[in-house]
Amino acid sequence: DAGITQSPRYKITETGRQVTLMCHQTWSHSYMFWYRQDLGHGLRLIYYSAAADITDKGEVPDGYVVSRSKTENFPLTLESATRSQTSVYFCASMRQGVNIQYFGAGTRLSVL
Amino acid sequence: DQQVKQNSPSLSVQEGRISILNCDYTNSMFDYFLWYKKYPAEGPTFLISISSIKDKNEDGRFTVFLNKSAKHLSLHIVPSQPGDSAVYFCAAFRGGGGSNYKLTFGKGTLLTVNP
C-alpha cells in the first residue's frame, strides 16, 4: 500500500526557474491539497482540488500553479521560483465524507 | 487573523508524566478538530480527532478534550514516552458545505519527553 508519495524529496533551484513538485496517491481519494510549512507559520494551504479538473486557491496561492488531470496526481508548479518560496511542501489527500487528511513525506525546496 | 492558535511553541515533560497540549480557536463555525503529530523530515500523521458534538475522545494514551464555550481544546498524553517527542499540530474544519474540507492549522507545539 504505497499511499501518498511526493517527489523529489529535496530540490535546489535558482530564482526564475520553473519547478514542478509531484504528488501521487493510490487511494483514489477525491480531495488533494498542497501546503507549505515555514517557521512561525505552521502549515498554510496553497491550493486544493475536490476532484479531477476541479481546483481552487487556498491561503497563499500566488506564484503557484496546479493541475489535476487524473484523480491520483496533483502536481504543483512554481512558474518562476523566488527565494520566498524556499520551504517544505506537503501534499495531502482525503476521502470524501471522512474529515481526515493524509500527508506525504514532503519536499524540501531551496531557491537560491 | 490566526483562527487556530497554539500559544506554547514548546513543552518539555518527563517520561511517564502527563503531557498537555493546548489549542484555542476563534471561528465558531469550526465543528471538527484534529491533532497531527510530525517527526522531523516526515509528513504530519493523524493522531486523534473530535467532533463538536462531543467533549471528549480517547484513543489509548491520547485523549482530546473540547470546551466549545471557551473555544478551547487540549490533547492529553498519559503516560508520556520519549517516542512522543515531536511537533503537534492542532487543526480545525469548518462544517456546513462549501469549503468544509479545508483544514486550518495552528503553528504547532514542539513536545520533548525526557527519559
PDB file of C-alpha atoms in Angstrom:
ATOM      1  CA  ASP A   1       0.000   0.000   0.000  1.00  0.00           C
ATOM      2  CA  ALA A   2       2.018   2.978  -1.311  1.00  0.00           C
ATOM      3  CA  GLY A   3      -0.362   5.641   0.000  1.00  0.00           C
ATOM      4  CA  ILE A   4       0.711   9.145  -0.905  1.00  0.00           C
ATOM      5  CA  THR A   5       4.148   9.866  -2.299  1.00  0.00           C
ATOM      6  CA  GLN A   6       5.927  13.100  -3.128  1.00  0.00           C
ATOM      7  CA  SER A   7       8.863  13.625  -5.424  1.00  0.00           C
ATOM      8  CA  PRO A   8      11.512  14.802  -5.309  1.00  0.00           C
ATOM      9  CA  ARG A   9      12.200  14.771  -1.569  1.00  0.00           C
ATOM     10  CA  TYR A  10      14.810  17.505  -1.926  1.00  0.00           C
ATOM     11  CA  LYS A  11      15.262  20.112  -4.628  1.00  0.00           C
ATOM     12  CA  ILE A  12      17.640  23.006  -5.094  1.00  0.00           C
ATOM     13  CA  THR A  13      16.912  25.514  -7.831  1.00  0.00           C
ATOM     14  CA  GLU A  14      17.705  29.073  -8.819  1.00  0.00           C
ATOM     15  CA  THR A  15      15.472  32.114  -8.880  1.00  0.00           C
ATOM     16  CA  GLY A  16      13.461  32.406 -12.059  1.00  0.00           C
ATOM     17  CA  ARG A  17      13.492  28.700 -12.835  1.00  0.00           C
ATOM     18  CA  GLN A  18      10.328  26.668 -13.235  1.00  0.00           C
ATOM     19  CA  VAL A  19       9.971  23.826 -10.751  1.00  0.00           C
ATOM     20  CA  THR A  20       7.332  21.106 -10.521  1.00  0.00           C
ATOM     21  CA  LEU A  21       6.695  19.115  -7.381  1.00  0.00           C
ATOM     22  CA  MET A  22       4.887  15.835  -7.847  1.00  0.00           C
ATOM     23  CA  CYS A  23       2.256  14.187  -5.683  1.00  0.00           C
ATOM     24  CA  HIS A  24       0.730  10.767  -6.280  1.00  0.00           C
ATOM     25  CA  GLN A  25      -1.821   8.875  -4.196  1.00  0.00           C
ATOM     26  CA  THR A  26      -3.035   5.307  -4.597  1.00  0.00           C
ATOM     27  CA  TRP A  27      -6.222   5.543  -2.524  1.00  0.00           C
ATOM     28  CA  SER A  28      -8.402   7.213  -5.188  1.00  0.00           C
ATOM     29  CA  HIS A  29      -9.222   9.960  -2.703  1.00  0.00           C
ATOM     30  CA  SER A  30     -11.328  12.736  -4.178  1.00  0.00           C
ATOM     31  CA  TYR A  31      -9.625  15.595  -2.401  1.00  0.00           C
ATOM     32  CA  MET A  32      -5.995  16.637  -2.643  1.00  0.00           C
ATOM     33  CA  PHE A  33      -4.140  19.547  -1.097  1.00  0.00           C
ATOM     34  CA  TRP A  34      -0.845  21.366  -1.200  1.00  0.00           C
ATOM     35  CA  TYR A  35       0.584  23.038   1.904  1.00  0.00           C
ATOM     36  CA  ARG A  36       3.795  24.811   2.710  1.00  0.00           C
ATOM     37  CA  GLN A  37       5.409  24.768   6.119  1.00  0.00           C
ATOM     38  CA  ASP A  38       7.516  27.698   7.274  1.00  0.00           C
ATOM     39  CA  LEU A  39       8.910  28.623  10.657  1.00  0.00           C
ATOM     40  CA  GLY A  40       6.442  30.781  12.543  1.00  0.00           C
ATOM     41  CA  HIS A  41       3.568  29.966  10.202  1.00  0.00           C
ATOM     42  CA  GLY A  42       2.735  26.326  10.642  1.00  0.00           C
ATOM     43  CA  LEU A  43       1.045  24.722   7.634  1.00  0.00           C
ATOM     44  CA  ARG A  44      -0.585  27.026   5.088  1.00  0.00           C
ATOM     45  CA  LEU A  45      -2.809  25.861   2.270  1.00  0.00           C
ATOM     46  CA  ILE A  46      -1.629  26.757  -1.237  1.00  0.00           C
ATOM     47  CA  TYR A  47      -4.160  25.029  -3.494  1.00  0.00           C
ATOM     48  CA  TYR A  48      -6.679  22.251  -3.206  1.00  0.00           C
ATOM     49  CA  SER A  49      -8.714  20.053  -5.508  1.00  0.00           C
ATOM     50  CA  ALA A  50     -12.078  18.395  -4.933  1.00  0.00           C
ATOM     51  CA  ALA A  51     -11.813  16.091  -7.948  1.00  0.00           C
ATOM     52  CA  ALA A  52     -10.086  15.745 -11.300  1.00  0.00           C
ATOM     53  CA  ASP A  53     -10.223  19.036 -13.193  1.00  0.00           C
ATOM     54  CA  ILE A  54     -11.533  20.925 -10.147  1.00  0.00           C
ATOM     55  CA  THR A  55      -9.004  23.100  -8.342  1.00  0.00           C
ATOM     56  CA  ASP A  56      -9.189  26.212  -6.191  1.00  0.00           C
ATOM     57  CA  LYS A  57      -6.931  28.636  -4.376  1.00  0.00           C
ATOM     58  CA  GLY A  58      -6.035  28.336  -0.743  1.00  0.00           C
ATOM     59  CA  GLU A  59      -4.489  30.853   1.614  1.00  0.00           C
ATOM     60  CA  VAL A  60      -1.182  31.505  -0.226  1.00  0.00           C
ATOM     61  CA  PRO A  61      -1.618  30.711  -3.966  1.00  0.00           C
ATOM     62  CA  ASP A  62       0.473  33.491  -5.547  1.00  0.00           C
ATOM     63  CA  GLY A  63       3.340  32.200  -7.677  1.00  0.00           C
ATOM     64  CA  TYR A  64       1.985  28.659  -7.868  1.00  0.00           C
ATOM     65  CA  VAL A  65       0.010  26.712 -10.460  1.00  0.00           C
ATOM     66  CA  VAL A  66      -1.698  23.347 -10.090  1.00  0.00           C
ATOM     67  CA  SER A  67      -3.439  20.884 -12.352  1.00  0.00           C
ATOM     68  CA  ARG A  68      -5.332  17.679 -11.797  1.00  0.00           C
ATOM     69  CA  SER A  69      -5.950  15.751 -14.985  1.00  0.00           C
ATOM     70  CA  LYS A  70      -6.060  12.428 -13.127  1.00  0.00           C
ATOM     71  CA  THR A  71      -7.514  11.670  -9.704  1.00  0.00           C
ATOM     72  CA  GLU A  72      -4.259  10.214  -8.414  1.00  0.00           C
ATOM     73  CA  ASN A  73      -1.893  13.044  -9.380  1.00  0.00           C
ATOM     74  CA  PHE A  74      -1.744  16.637  -8.212  1.00  0.00           C
ATOM     75  CA  PRO A  75       1.438  18.411  -9.361  1.00  0.00           C
ATOM     76  CA  LEU A  76       2.414  21.830  -8.024  1.00  0.00           C
ATOM     77  CA  THR A  77       4.381  24.145 -10.320  1.00  0.00           C
ATOM     78  CA  LEU A  78       6.367  27.206  -9.376  1.00  0.00           C
ATOM     79  CA  GLU A  79       6.397  29.077 -12.670  1.00  0.00           C
ATOM     80  CA  SER A  80       9.289  31.389 -11.766  1.00  0.00           C
ATOM     81  CA  ALA A  81      10.787  30.430  -8.431  1.00  0.00           C
ATOM     82  CA  THR A  82      11.601  33.131  -5.882  1.00  0.00           C
ATOM     83  CA  ARG A  83      13.643  32.921  -2.670  1.00  0.00           C
ATOM     84  CA  SER A  84      10.467  33.418  -0.633  1.00  0.00           C
ATOM     85  CA  GLN A  85       9.280  30.068  -1.980  1.00  0.00           C
ATOM     86  CA  THR A  86      12.044  28.250  -0.136  1.00  0.00           C
ATOM     87  CA  SER A  87      10.014  25.991   2.122  1.00  0.00           C
ATOM     88  CA  VAL A  88       8.914  22.467   2.877  1.00  0.00           C
ATOM     89  CA  TYR A  89       5.947  21.444   0.751  1.00  0.00           C
ATOM     90  CA  PHE A  90       3.413  18.820   1.784  1.00  0.00           C
ATOM     91  CA  CYS A  91       0.796  17.156  -0.315  1.00  0.00           C
ATOM     92  CA  ALA A  92      -2.265  15.590   1.327  1.00  0.00           C
ATOM     93  CA  SER A  93      -5.328  13.652   0.280  1.00  0.00           C
ATOM     94  CA  MET A  94      -8.703  12.984   1.827  1.00  0.00           C
ATOM     95  CA  ARG A  95     -11.604  10.661   1.110  1.00  0.00           C
ATOM     96  CA  GLN A  96     -14.934  12.365   0.630  1.00  0.00           C
ATOM     97  CA  GLY A  97     -17.031  12.192   3.796  1.00  0.00           C
ATOM     98  CA  VAL A  98     -14.075  11.475   6.089  1.00  0.00           C
ATOM     99  CA  ASN A  99     -12.545  14.576   7.654  1.00  0.00           C
ATOM    100  CA  ILE A 100      -9.002  13.259   7.905  1.00  0.00           C
ATOM    101  CA  GLN A 101      -6.224  14.355   5.575  1.00  0.00           C
ATOM    102  CA  TYR A 102      -3.275  12.054   4.959  1.00  0.00           C
ATOM    103  CA  PHE A 103       0.062  13.641   4.204  1.00  0.00           C
ATOM    104  CA  GLY A 104       3.041  12.764   2.096  1.00  0.00           C
ATOM    105  CA  ALA A 105       6.596  12.915   3.439  1.00  0.00           C
ATOM    106  CA  GLY A 106       7.218  16.368   1.991  1.00  0.00           C
ATOM    107  CA  THR A 107       9.566  18.064  -0.461  1.00  0.00           C
ATOM    108  CA  ARG A 108      12.214  20.403   0.866  1.00  0.00           C
ATOM    109  CA  LEU A 109      12.762  23.121  -1.740  1.00  0.00           C
ATOM    110  CA  SER A 110      15.592  25.627  -1.664  1.00  0.00           C
ATOM    111  CA  VAL A 111      15.570  28.545  -4.085  1.00  0.00           C
ATOM    112  CA  LEU A 112      18.982  30.198  -4.362  1.00  0.00           C
TER     113      LEU A 112
ATOM    114  CA  ASP B   1      -6.040  36.659  11.522  1.00  0.00           C
ATOM    115  CA  GLN B   2      -4.983  33.397  13.107  1.00  0.00           C
ATOM    116  CA  GLN B   3      -8.083  31.286  13.633  1.00  0.00           C
ATOM    117  CA  VAL B   4      -6.340  28.362  15.323  1.00  0.00           C
ATOM    118  CA  LYS B   5      -3.772  29.235  17.956  1.00  0.00           C
ATOM    119  CA  GLN B   6      -1.236  27.115  19.763  1.00  0.00           C
ATOM    120  CA  ASN B   7       0.273  29.584  22.185  1.00  0.00           C
ATOM    121  CA  SER B   8       3.026  27.321  23.516  1.00  0.00           C
ATOM    122  CA  PRO B   9       5.780  26.841  20.924  1.00  0.00           C
ATOM    123  CA  SER B  10       7.377  24.157  23.083  1.00  0.00           C
ATOM    124  CA  LEU B  11       6.728  21.879  26.036  1.00  0.00           C
ATOM    125  CA  SER B  12       9.089  19.646  27.968  1.00  0.00           C
ATOM    126  CA  VAL B  13       7.941  16.804  30.238  1.00  0.00           C
ATOM    127  CA  GLN B  14       9.444  13.828  31.994  1.00  0.00           C
ATOM    128  CA  GLU B  15       8.847  10.305  30.771  1.00  0.00           C
ATOM    129  CA  GLY B  16       5.835   8.755  32.480  1.00  0.00           C
ATOM    130  CA  ARG B  17       4.204  12.083  33.305  1.00  0.00           C
ATOM    131  CA  ILE B  18       1.249  13.702  31.570  1.00  0.00           C
ATOM    132  CA  SER B  19       1.711  15.975  28.566  1.00  0.00           C
ATOM    133  CA  ILE B  20      -0.989  18.575  27.960  1.00  0.00           C
ATOM    134  CA  LEU B  21      -1.000  20.459  24.685  1.00  0.00           C
ATOM    135  CA  ASN B  22      -3.430  23.325  24.257  1.00  0.00           C
ATOM    136  CA  CYS B  23      -5.197  24.883  21.309  1.00  0.00           C
ATOM    137  CA  ASP B  24      -7.604  27.824  21.030  1.00  0.00           C
ATOM    138  CA  TYR B  25      -9.772  28.773  18.087  1.00  0.00           C
ATOM    139  CA  THR B  26     -11.733  31.871  17.190  1.00  0.00           C
ATOM    140  CA  ASN B  27     -14.091  30.706  14.453  1.00  0.00           C
ATOM    141  CA  SER B  28     -17.321  29.375  15.978  1.00  0.00           C
ATOM    142  CA  MET B  29     -18.131  27.692  12.658  1.00  0.00           C
ATOM    143  CA  PHE B  30     -15.405  25.096  13.234  1.00  0.00           C
ATOM    144  CA  ASP B  31     -17.089  21.815  14.067  1.00  0.00           C
ATOM    145  CA  TYR B  32     -14.409  19.150  13.737  1.00  0.00           C
ATOM    146  CA  PHE B  33     -10.953  19.199  15.253  1.00  0.00           C
ATOM    147  CA  LEU B  34      -7.865  17.075  14.702  1.00  0.00           C
ATOM    148  CA  TRP B  35      -4.421  16.627  16.170  1.00  0.00           C
ATOM    149  CA  TYR B  36      -1.481  15.686  13.991  1.00  0.00           C
ATOM    150  CA  LYS B  37       1.973  14.596  15.060  1.00  0.00           C
ATOM    151  CA  LYS B  38       5.037  15.415  12.996  1.00  0.00           C
ATOM    152  CA  TYR B  39       8.537  13.985  13.255  1.00  0.00           C
ATOM    153  CA  PRO B  40      11.474  15.753  11.543  1.00  0.00           C
ATOM    154  CA  ALA B  41      11.765  15.033   7.818  1.00  0.00           C
ATOM    155  CA  GLU B  42       8.366  13.319   7.760  1.00  0.00           C
ATOM    156  CA  GLY B  43       4.851  14.437   6.919  1.00  0.00           C
ATOM    157  CA  PRO B  44       2.237  15.079   9.603  1.00  0.00           C
ATOM    158  CA  THR B  45       0.405  11.967  10.711  1.00  0.00           C
ATOM    159  CA  PHE B  46      -3.145  11.923  12.011  1.00  0.00           C
ATOM    160  CA  LEU B  47      -3.359  11.244  15.732  1.00  0.00           C
ATOM    161  CA  ILE B  48      -6.866  11.826  17.061  1.00  0.00           C
ATOM    162  CA  SER B  49      -9.952  13.878  16.306  1.00  0.00           C
ATOM    163  CA  ILE B  50     -13.127  15.138  17.928  1.00  0.00           C
ATOM    164  CA  SER B  51     -16.459  16.352  16.658  1.00  0.00           C
ATOM    165  CA  SER B  52     -18.038  19.453  18.158  1.00  0.00           C
ATOM    166  CA  ILE B  53     -20.956  17.354  19.415  1.00  0.00           C
ATOM    167  CA  LYS B  54     -18.591  15.634  21.856  1.00  0.00           C
ATOM    168  CA  ASP B  55     -16.459  16.948  24.673  1.00  0.00           C
ATOM    169  CA  LYS B  56     -14.004  14.072  24.929  1.00  0.00           C
ATOM    170  CA  ASN B  57     -12.466  11.434  22.716  1.00  0.00           C
ATOM    171  CA  GLU B  58      -9.987   8.841  23.883  1.00  0.00           C
ATOM    172  CA  ASP B  59      -7.641   6.549  21.998  1.00  0.00           C
ATOM    173  CA  GLY B  60      -5.182   4.634  24.111  1.00  0.00           C
ATOM    174  CA  ARG B  61      -2.764   7.051  25.757  1.00  0.00           C
ATOM    175  CA  PHE B  62      -4.229  10.009  23.875  1.00  0.00           C
ATOM    176  CA  THR B  63      -7.313  11.965  24.920  1.00  0.00           C
ATOM    177  CA  VAL B  64      -8.663  15.119  23.349  1.00  0.00           C
ATOM    178  CA  PHE B  65     -10.951  17.423  25.299  1.00  0.00           C
ATOM    179  CA  LEU B  66     -13.150  20.082  23.711  1.00  0.00           C
ATOM    180  CA  ASN B  67     -14.635  23.067  25.544  1.00  0.00           C
ATOM    181  CA  LYS B  68     -16.872  24.756  22.999  1.00  0.00           C
ATOM    182  CA  SER B  69     -17.895  27.649  25.215  1.00  0.00           C
ATOM    183  CA  ALA B  70     -14.248  28.554  25.739  1.00  0.00           C
ATOM    184  CA  LYS B  71     -13.290  27.660  22.149  1.00  0.00           C
ATOM    185  CA  HIS B  72     -10.501  25.549  23.564  1.00  0.00           C
ATOM    186  CA  LEU B  73      -9.259  22.043  23.049  1.00  0.00           C
ATOM    187  CA  SER B  74      -6.445  20.104  24.620  1.00  0.00           C
ATOM    188  CA  LEU B  75      -4.546  16.911  23.940  1.00  0.00           C
ATOM    189  CA  HIS B  76      -3.522  14.791  26.912  1.00  0.00           C
ATOM    190  CA  ILE B  77      -0.848  12.132  26.576  1.00  0.00           C
ATOM    191  CA  VAL B  78      -0.611   9.739  29.508  1.00  0.00           C
ATOM    192  CA  PRO B  79       1.927   8.378  30.188  1.00  0.00           C
ATOM    193  CA  SER B  80       4.332  10.333  28.008  1.00  0.00           C
ATOM    194  CA  GLN B  81       7.075   8.369  26.269  1.00  0.00           C
ATOM    195  CA  PRO B  82      10.312   9.548  24.614  1.00  0.00           C
ATOM    196  CA  GLY B  83       8.895   8.429  21.237  1.00  0.00           C
ATOM    197  CA  ASP B  84       6.143  11.026  21.667  1.00  0.00           C
ATOM    198  CA  SER B  85       8.719  13.774  21.145  1.00  0.00           C
ATOM    199  CA  ALA B  86       7.515  15.561  18.025  1.00  0.00           C
ATOM    200  CA  VAL B  87       5.721  18.675  16.830  1.00  0.00           C
ATOM    201  CA  TYR B  88       1.971  18.530  17.437  1.00  0.00           C
ATOM    202  CA  PHE B  89      -0.403  20.473  15.241  1.00  0.00           C
ATOM    203  CA  CYS B  90      -3.968  21.336  16.107  1.00  0.00           C
ATOM    204  CA  ALA B  91      -6.288  21.675  13.094  1.00  0.00           C
ATOM    205  CA  ALA B  92      -9.934  22.545  12.525  1.00  0.00           C
ATOM    206  CA  PHE B  93     -12.625  22.041   9.892  1.00  0.00           C
ATOM    207  CA  ARG B  94     -15.485  24.385   9.237  1.00  0.00           C
ATOM    208  CA  GLY B  95     -18.672  22.493   8.530  1.00  0.00           C
ATOM    209  CA  GLY B  96     -21.724  23.421   6.529  1.00  0.00           C
ATOM    210  CA  GLY B  97     -20.712  22.541   2.991  1.00  0.00           C
ATOM    211  CA  GLY B  98     -18.676  24.555   0.540  1.00  0.00           C
ATOM    212  CA  SER B  99     -15.171  24.739   1.932  1.00  0.00           C
ATOM    213  CA  ASN B 100     -15.721  22.251   4.717  1.00  0.00           C
ATOM    214  CA  TYR B 101     -12.865  20.060   3.523  1.00  0.00           C
ATOM    215  CA  LYS B 102     -10.209  22.700   4.164  1.00  0.00           C
ATOM    216  CA  LEU B 103      -8.156  22.377   7.323  1.00  0.00           C
ATOM    217  CA  THR B 104      -6.921  25.376   9.282  1.00  0.00           C
ATOM    218  CA  PHE B 105      -3.763  24.588  11.240  1.00  0.00           C
ATOM    219  CA  GLY B 106      -2.158  26.055  14.311  1.00  0.00           C
ATOM    220  CA  LYS B 107       1.564  26.805  14.286  1.00  0.00           C
ATOM    221  CA  GLY B 108       2.428  23.701  16.269  1.00  0.00           C
ATOM    222  CA  THR B 109       3.918  22.821  19.669  1.00  0.00           C
ATOM    223  CA  LEU B 110       7.236  21.000  19.985  1.00  0.00           C
ATOM    224  CA  LEU B 111       6.907  18.337  22.676  1.00  0.00           C
ATOM    225  CA  THR B 112      10.067  16.927  24.209  1.00  0.00           C
ATOM    226  CA  VAL B 113       9.755  13.942  26.520  1.00  0.00           C
ATOM    227  CA  ASN B 114      12.871  13.460  28.585  1.00  0.00           C
ATOM    228  CA  PRO B 115      13.899   9.950  29.698  1.00  0.00           C
TER     229      PRO B 115
END
